[in-house]
Amino acid sequence: MTHEAQNTFEADLIVIGGGPGGYVAAIRAAQLGAKVYLIEKEKLGGVCTNRGCIPSKALLRNVQMFSPLLGCFEDLLSFNISAAMERKTAIVETLVKGIETLLKRNRVNVIYGSGRIIAPNTVTVELNGGQRIDVKGRNIIIATGSTPTIPLIPGIDGPKVITTDQALDLLHVPENVLIIGGGAIGLEFSFIFKGMGSRQIVLIEMMPNILPSEDEEVTSQMKLFMQNKGMTVLTNARALRISDGKDQKKIVVVSTIEGEKEFHVDTILVATGRTPNSYGLGLEKIGVETIHNRVPVNTRMQTSAPGVFAVGDVASRFMLAHVAMAEGVVAAENAVGLSNAIDYLSIPKCVYTDPELAFVGFSEKDAREQFGNVNVGRFPLFASGRAVTIGETTGIIKIVSDGISGRILGVHMMAPYASELIHECALAIKLKATINDLASTVHAHPTLAEAVREAALDTKGEAIHILRHKHE
Ligand code: FAD
């Protein structure tokens, strides 16, 4: 009798978790000839495809369809939330099926169930049907992702307090919303609610800036933009307690620099970050260390136990899908005997507001601290011909470079399609390109990308389409 007939399967690599970290690792290892078992307890694609990147962008697209009308239509359109949700669900289902097909074509064995490590090289899986099987593998990749973090605020466990999981399945547009957390997710949902027609949006962030680790000049422009759009954005603000008010409203008491404020809202969205899913995986059994639930790894994605790798939200310092995918490739290659290491320097970070935000490399503040002598070039979007033609002139491109070598250290932008524009800058940083390299590369006209080149030219006081920038 073979092992497989006894419900014990043999693999070169076991991947626990079928999100972007896990399924990409599985495909890469299979491409390299490994026999791979991928264990997923819910749906392939993970948070990214089912409850994160994809459904949120599908909803954003629905609401953004209103904004480019440019006064050319006479009828006022109204928002149909059930149609928007149906479209979102159809997109998610299509992409999940696509991942299923890719895994099948790459001969990855997918097991639907919950995986737990019971001994070195052995994972037991409680199948979704109730039975149990064991998989033995030479290497294991942990890619179990994360779940929303709920802060300890009195009243937060009551009704009408939701996370993004529920926000992506809303049946009604709430009239008044308070969002706790001014990170990427809080910002994106501010725009989703605004676009869906919520009348009052209050975003609170306890740090002095929204997106606190990103370039302050750009994030403060976004804060101002949101305020001009009628949203309330409070920084240095903390939710103190939540209680029930009149007319089925929730009351949120917020401490601000001007004292305590009270907001009466229909819905509270908690967007205060995510906790790595490392609990209950049996990591302690094989000596895999965790720190505050995160599995620490080196640049080869190795954990503290030999043959065990971790990727994505459970391990990474960047909780982003493309980072999980990149780490998945690195872990898979190392697991099958190649050698690879992750490089975080040129990771782009995008926020799908309207206009979008995108960041890569060092913020101006961090660059000044680390390199001392830095130059900054800027180009405002109102001076871009393409931005004028599409009617979206709010924003800025900002390039931070080394004052001596001219090497590009960071690029920060608020612009339409910033999530596309940023990749030229990520490549520039990866290739250690200089301001001169970017400035001497002819960009097509009329494009938004011209603004990137103009920002590089501005560093030298040579931008053509704005008046000469006076440098300190
Ligand atoms: P996950 O996607 O969380 O996948 C982990 C998988 O492991 C899950 O499917 C889970 O069911 C499975 N699993 C867990 N434990 C077990 C077990 N014991 N056995 C078997 N299976 C298990 N990132 C971006 O880059 N861009 C965006 O625009 C973006 N938007 C987002 C919007 C929202 C609303 C949210 C919540 C997140 C967003 N993210 C975005 C973050 C992104 O979704 C995550 O960084 C990404 O999904 C992490 O991938 P992962 O593979 O590490 O984990």
XYZ file of C-alpha atoms and ligand atoms in Angstrom:
525
model
C 0.000 0.000 0.000
C 1.399 3.443 -0.894
C 1.601 6.296 1.569
C -0.967 8.159 -0.484
C -3.501 5.343 -0.075
C -3.104 5.664 3.732
C -4.013 9.355 3.547
C -0.418 10.467 3.908
C 0.885 12.397 0.935
C 4.520 13.062 0.027
C 5.642 16.425 -1.355
C 8.790 18.374 -2.110
C 7.056 21.495 -0.843
C 3.967 22.140 1.284
C 2.448 25.607 1.117
C -0.065 26.546 3.836
C -2.350 29.320 2.570
C -3.548 30.024 -0.977
C -3.413 33.858 -1.018
C -1.024 35.810 -3.263
C 1.993 34.733 -1.207
C 1.051 31.061 -1.165
C -0.351 30.461 -4.642
C 2.514 32.330 -6.324
C 5.066 30.338 -4.277
C 3.287 27.105 -5.268
C 3.282 27.962 -8.974
C 6.940 29.060 -8.953
C 8.059 25.863 -7.197
C 5.993 23.750 -9.621
C 7.552 25.609 -12.585
C 10.913 24.520 -11.194
C 9.799 20.872 -11.149
C 8.820 20.443 -7.482
C 5.882 18.318 -6.358
C 3.792 20.870 -4.475
C 0.800 20.569 -2.135
C -1.077 23.806 -1.459
C -3.455 23.832 1.515
C -6.229 26.436 1.631
C -9.042 26.515 4.187
C -11.298 29.002 2.432
C -10.928 30.309 -1.102
C -7.918 30.480 -3.390
C -6.678 34.026 -3.847
C -6.835 34.766 -0.100
C -7.742 38.164 1.294
C -6.350 39.941 -1.764
C -8.733 38.381 -4.269
C -11.736 37.713 -2.032
C -11.836 40.451 0.619
C -9.081 42.944 -0.187
C -7.371 44.424 -3.233
C -9.707 43.125 -5.915
C -13.204 43.701 -4.463
C -12.207 47.111 -3.080
C -10.870 48.227 -6.474
C -13.975 46.853 -8.210
C -16.145 48.993 -5.897
C -13.909 52.018 -6.367
C -14.226 51.667 -10.126
C -18.013 51.622 -9.782
C -18.019 54.885 -7.865
C -15.318 56.501 -10.010
C -17.521 56.071 -13.073
C -19.405 59.118 -11.787
C -16.481 61.486 -11.669
C -15.327 61.651 -15.315
C -18.680 62.857 -16.568
C -17.226 66.376 -16.838
C -20.584 68.039 -17.097
C -21.289 66.427 -20.504
C -24.386 64.497 -19.379
C -27.690 66.089 -18.492
C -29.218 63.377 -16.328
C -28.097 62.834 -12.789
C -27.177 59.206 -12.176
C -27.955 57.480 -8.906
C -25.891 54.750 -7.298
C -27.248 51.191 -7.266
C -25.392 49.401 -4.489
C -26.713 45.925 -5.260
C -25.584 46.209 -8.896
C -22.185 47.419 -7.674
C -21.894 44.468 -5.287
C -22.972 42.012 -8.009
C -20.300 43.354 -10.345
C -17.712 43.096 -7.559
C -18.689 39.494 -6.769
C -18.547 38.473 -10.437
C -15.037 39.954 -10.752
C -13.863 38.106 -7.631
C -15.306 34.797 -8.858
C -13.640 35.181 -12.268
C -10.252 35.834 -10.707
C -10.553 32.978 -8.176
C -11.376 30.607 -11.068
C -8.349 31.957 -12.932
C -6.078 31.104 -9.982
C -7.640 27.625 -9.725
C -6.892 27.028 -13.408
C -3.327 28.303 -13.129
C -2.635 25.984 -10.194
C -4.159 23.026 -12.033
C -2.199 23.688 -15.230
C 0.992 23.934 -13.179
C 0.129 20.573 -11.550
C -0.064 21.985 -8.043
C -2.107 19.691 -5.780
C -4.655 21.839 -3.945
C -6.179 20.521 -0.713
C -9.110 22.440 0.775
C -8.793 22.299 4.560
C -7.063 23.797 7.562
C -3.357 22.985 7.859
C -1.392 22.600 11.098
C 2.220 21.533 11.556
C 2.450 18.475 13.836
C 6.101 17.544 13.432
C 9.098 18.728 11.406
C 8.170 18.195 7.739
C 4.612 17.084 8.525
C 1.398 19.048 8.145
C -1.940 17.612 9.142
C -4.971 18.908 7.285
C -8.495 18.909 8.597
C -10.384 18.720 5.354
C -13.380 20.954 4.858
C -15.437 17.718 4.703
C -14.281 16.719 8.211
C -11.681 13.982 7.466
C -7.974 14.348 8.212
C -4.945 13.742 6.045
C -1.224 14.243 6.553
C 1.236 15.709 4.079
C 4.965 15.181 4.473
C 7.252 17.597 2.700
C 10.927 18.417 2.558
C 10.118 22.125 2.901
C 7.167 24.144 4.168
C 6.099 27.677 3.249
C 3.782 29.417 5.712
C 1.562 31.884 3.844
C -1.434 32.162 6.152
C -1.961 35.919 5.838
C -3.635 38.183 8.373
C -6.990 39.215 9.857
C -8.310 42.655 10.895
C -7.000 43.991 14.215
C -9.756 45.273 16.499
C -8.481 47.881 18.987
C -9.621 47.848 22.597
C -12.236 50.594 22.557
C -15.277 50.296 24.847
C -18.358 49.526 22.724
C -16.421 48.398 19.653
C -18.027 44.956 19.752
C -21.541 46.331 19.237
C -23.635 46.327 16.066
C -22.883 48.665 13.145
C -19.180 48.484 13.856
C -17.680 46.724 10.853
C -14.356 45.773 9.314
C -13.578 45.828 5.607
C -14.825 42.220 5.397
C -18.377 43.465 6.001
C -17.890 46.802 4.230
C -17.304 44.905 0.992
C -20.735 43.281 1.279
C -22.892 46.217 2.387
C -26.522 46.169 1.276
C -27.214 49.862 1.965
C -25.163 53.012 1.611
C -24.705 54.428 5.136
C -25.503 58.109 5.385
C -22.893 58.883 8.043
C -19.699 56.895 8.454
C -16.803 57.181 10.862
C -13.622 55.407 9.840
C -11.045 54.581 12.502
C -7.574 54.468 10.917
C -5.978 56.772 8.333
C -3.913 54.134 6.541
C -4.347 53.001 2.941
C -7.521 51.038 3.674
C -9.181 53.836 5.662
C -8.432 56.298 2.880
C -9.694 54.044 0.108
C -12.948 53.381 1.950
C -13.414 57.123 2.562
C -13.497 57.519 -1.222
C -15.705 54.439 -1.714
C -18.285 55.772 0.770
C -18.050 59.273 -0.681
C -18.545 57.929 -4.196
C -21.479 55.752 -3.126
C -23.194 58.840 -1.766
C -22.598 58.802 2.024
C -23.278 62.330 3.220
C -20.865 62.507 6.143
C -17.463 60.827 6.260
C -15.219 61.253 9.296
C -11.752 59.730 9.140
C -9.722 59.657 12.345
C -6.029 58.878 12.658
C -4.147 58.881 15.963
C -0.790 59.845 14.421
C -0.042 63.443 13.339
C -0.491 62.537 9.642
C -2.603 60.202 7.546
C -0.411 57.437 6.053
C 2.109 58.264 8.800
C 5.102 56.505 7.273
C 4.807 58.162 3.859
C 6.072 61.516 2.564
C 4.344 64.208 4.602
C 4.186 66.855 1.876
C 2.151 64.545 -0.342
C -0.034 63.062 2.396
C -0.911 66.514 3.731
C -2.016 67.531 0.218
C -4.326 64.515 0.232
C -5.683 65.468 3.659
C -6.478 68.963 2.364
C -8.036 67.547 -0.801
C -10.298 65.258 1.224
C -11.343 68.140 3.466
C -12.133 70.246 0.386
C -14.328 67.369 -0.823
C -16.327 67.677 2.375
C -14.800 64.813 4.349
C -13.726 65.408 7.948
C -10.139 64.235 8.442
C -8.869 64.387 12.019
C -5.248 63.574 12.815
C -3.889 63.279 16.363
C -7.337 61.880 17.060
C -8.299 58.719 18.906
C -11.660 56.978 19.358
C -12.282 56.773 23.106
C -15.649 54.998 23.368
C -18.630 53.944 21.332
C -22.237 53.814 22.540
C -25.795 53.681 21.200
C -27.512 56.969 20.438
C -30.974 58.049 19.239
C -32.486 56.963 15.893
C -30.301 53.862 15.776
C -27.169 55.995 15.521
C -23.875 55.112 17.154
C -22.104 57.754 19.200
C -18.333 57.869 18.929
C -16.380 60.020 21.351
C -13.071 61.089 19.847
C -10.195 62.809 21.595
C -8.710 65.527 19.373
C -6.230 68.330 19.900
C -9.211 70.633 20.404
C -10.680 68.390 23.112
C -13.288 65.625 22.985
C -15.729 65.536 20.062
C -18.848 63.438 19.593
C -19.992 62.016 16.266
C -23.407 60.427 15.640
C -23.086 57.971 12.753
C -24.793 54.972 11.110
C -21.676 52.903 10.573
C -18.192 52.693 12.067
C -15.494 51.106 9.938
C -12.500 49.797 11.863
C -9.401 50.028 9.655
C -6.642 49.941 12.248
C -4.359 47.370 10.685
C -4.102 43.618 10.512
C -2.729 40.859 12.747
C -0.604 38.037 11.250
C -2.287 34.595 11.300
C 0.345 32.545 13.104
C -1.703 31.306 16.036
C -2.764 27.650 16.053
C -0.414 26.603 13.254
C 1.788 24.465 15.504
C 4.819 26.673 14.868
C 6.092 26.180 18.419
C 6.283 22.413 17.752
C 9.064 22.874 15.214
C 10.834 25.875 16.726
C 9.497 28.627 14.462
C 9.822 31.874 16.412
C 7.053 34.512 16.419
C 7.174 38.116 17.625
C 3.758 39.715 18.267
C 2.234 37.041 16.022
C 4.585 37.885 13.130
C 6.966 35.199 11.905
C 10.386 36.853 11.561
C 12.274 35.896 8.397
C 15.572 36.817 6.723
C 15.799 38.175 3.173
C 15.665 34.599 1.850
C 12.304 34.225 3.661
C 13.740 31.577 6.007
C 12.260 31.323 9.491
C 14.169 30.233 12.597
C 13.485 26.534 11.739
C 15.400 24.829 8.906
C 13.327 24.081 5.805
C 10.497 26.360 6.943
C 9.855 29.614 5.089
C 7.225 32.321 5.658
C 5.883 34.910 3.222
C 3.259 37.614 2.943
C 1.243 39.236 5.717
C 2.152 36.567 8.290
C 5.819 37.502 7.984
C 6.386 40.664 6.028
C 6.975 44.201 7.202
C 4.932 45.355 4.169
C 1.395 43.948 4.223
C 0.874 44.214 0.479
C -0.168 41.645 -2.097
C 2.682 42.314 -4.549
C 5.180 42.018 -1.690
C 3.610 38.677 -0.698
C 3.955 37.503 -4.316
C 7.589 38.625 -4.575
C 8.383 36.923 -1.267
C 6.557 33.799 -2.466
C 8.869 33.559 -5.476
C 11.962 34.051 -3.295
C 10.845 31.394 -0.782
C 9.917 28.901 -3.516
C 13.253 29.306 -5.296
C 15.216 28.876 -2.070
C 13.072 25.887 -1.089
C 13.919 24.037 -4.301
C 17.638 24.717 -3.996
C 18.147 27.945 -5.950
C 19.353 31.098 -4.233
C 17.361 34.313 -4.087
C 16.824 37.216 -1.677
C 14.162 39.912 -1.480
C 15.040 43.568 -2.047
C 12.565 45.947 -0.400
C 14.202 49.177 -1.583
C 12.162 49.616 -4.723
C 8.781 48.332 -3.497
C 5.998 50.618 -4.732
C 3.151 51.414 -2.339
C -0.106 52.601 -3.873
C -3.272 54.004 -2.375
C -6.302 53.903 -4.638
C -7.876 57.193 -3.692
C -9.070 59.578 -6.380
C -6.565 60.944 -7.374
C -4.298 58.081 -6.401
C -1.236 58.174 -4.173
C 1.960 56.236 -4.841
C 5.280 56.102 -3.050
C 8.608 54.383 -3.600
C 11.905 54.661 -1.755
C 12.814 57.169 0.945
C 10.481 59.972 2.024
C 12.130 63.396 2.048
C 12.416 63.270 5.864
C 13.992 59.794 5.907
C 16.333 60.680 3.053
C 17.524 63.816 4.878
C 18.140 61.774 8.024
C 20.005 59.040 6.179
C 21.877 60.943 3.442
C 22.054 64.530 4.733
C 22.466 66.339 1.446
C 19.379 65.735 -0.692
C 17.637 67.595 -3.495
C 13.913 67.757 -4.145
C 12.200 68.315 -7.495
C 8.464 68.904 -7.800
C 5.951 69.209 -10.580
C 2.328 70.173 -9.965
C -0.308 68.328 -11.972
C -2.095 71.525 -13.015
C 0.893 72.220 -15.292
C 0.516 68.882 -17.119
C -1.312 69.118 -20.452
C -2.587 65.557 -20.105
C -3.941 66.214 -16.599
C -5.830 69.228 -17.991
C -7.343 67.158 -20.833
C -8.646 64.505 -18.443
C -9.895 67.153 -16.036
C -7.847 65.970 -13.072
C -5.329 68.610 -12.182
C -4.970 68.124 -8.438
C -1.715 66.588 -7.296
C 2.035 66.649 -7.383
C 5.010 64.527 -8.373
C 7.949 64.851 -6.004
C 11.389 63.338 -6.510
C 13.993 63.105 -3.757
C 17.580 62.564 -4.888
C 21.086 62.447 -3.471
C 22.572 65.940 -3.423
C 25.986 64.790 -4.648
C 25.480 61.838 -7.005
C 21.982 62.742 -8.201
C 20.849 59.178 -7.483
C 17.074 58.949 -7.125
C 16.210 58.019 -3.550
C 12.440 58.337 -3.443
C 9.444 59.362 -5.528
C 6.115 60.378 -4.036
C 3.026 61.332 -5.927
C -0.601 62.288 -5.807
C -1.889 62.007 -9.349
C -4.427 60.251 -11.523
C -3.048 56.774 -12.323
C -0.208 57.244 -9.819
C -0.373 53.461 -9.289
C 0.759 53.078 -12.918
C 3.185 56.027 -13.014
C 5.175 54.821 -10.014
C 6.724 51.836 -11.782
C 9.080 53.893 -13.928
C 10.328 55.376 -10.652
C 10.628 51.957 -8.961
C 12.786 50.782 -11.867
C 14.858 53.965 -11.631
C 15.520 53.295 -7.950
C 16.268 49.610 -8.552
C 18.779 50.488 -11.306
C 20.264 53.276 -9.161
C 19.363 55.788 -11.890
C 20.055 59.475 -11.435
C 18.031 62.628 -11.948
C 19.922 63.107 -15.236
C 18.912 59.629 -16.450
C 15.253 60.422 -15.846
C 15.451 63.987 -17.133
C 17.205 62.957 -20.366
C 14.671 60.219 -21.187
C 12.162 61.656 -23.659
C 8.592 60.998 -22.492
C 5.646 60.941 -24.900
C 3.339 63.953 -25.083
C 0.687 64.373 -23.823
C 1.091 61.922 -20.949
C 0.974 62.112 -17.188
C 4.415 60.498 -17.185
C 5.831 63.734 -18.580
C 5.205 65.168 -15.122
C 7.685 62.646 -13.689
C 10.369 63.872 -16.088
C 9.500 67.508 -15.355
C 9.903 66.839 -11.625
C 13.369 65.446 -12.390
C 14.155 68.558 -14.437
C 12.872 70.755 -11.613
C 15.541 69.270 -9.355
C 18.047 71.108 -11.540
C 15.855 74.197 -11.927
C 15.245 73.248 -15.594
C 11.548 72.281 -15.706
C 9.987 73.700 -18.855
C 6.304 73.926 -18.019
C 6.526 75.677 -14.659
C 8.422 78.766 -13.661
C 11.913 78.063 -12.474
C 11.929 76.475 -9.041
C 14.111 78.347 -6.618
C 16.242 75.912 -4.603
C 17.538 76.511 -1.148
P -3.818 36.268 2.479
O -4.234 36.925 1.239
O -4.433 36.681 3.753
O -4.054 34.717 2.267
C -3.824 33.799 3.266
C -4.643 32.567 2.994
O -4.277 31.551 3.917
C -6.145 32.785 3.159
O -6.809 32.388 1.989
C -6.520 31.903 4.348
O -7.793 31.309 4.207
C -5.426 30.843 4.286
N -5.145 30.194 5.571
C -4.886 30.803 6.765
N -4.612 29.861 7.713
C -4.695 28.662 7.096
C -4.513 27.312 7.532
N -4.192 27.040 8.791
N -4.684 26.338 6.631
C -5.014 26.604 5.357
N -5.197 27.847 4.885
C -5.029 28.867 5.742
N -2.594 44.965 -0.926
C -2.104 45.511 -2.065
O -0.955 45.257 -2.423
N -2.868 46.342 -2.826
C -4.125 46.670 -2.484
O -4.788 47.425 -3.185
C -4.667 46.115 -1.301
N -5.923 46.406 -0.922
C -6.435 45.831 0.203
C -7.734 46.146 0.571
C -8.281 45.586 1.702
C -9.704 45.925 2.080
C -7.510 44.672 2.488
C -8.089 44.034 3.715
C -6.208 44.362 2.126
C -5.668 44.944 0.984
N -4.354 44.664 0.584
C -3.850 45.240 -0.540
C -3.489 43.752 1.367
C -3.447 42.366 0.717
O -4.753 41.863 0.599
C -2.585 41.433 1.548
O -1.322 42.019 1.725
C -2.414 40.100 0.861
O -3.658 39.456 0.672
C -1.489 39.197 1.680
O -1.340 37.989 1.021
P -1.003 36.651 1.812
O -0.858 35.592 0.772
O 0.105 36.899 2.734
O -2.264 36.364 2.734
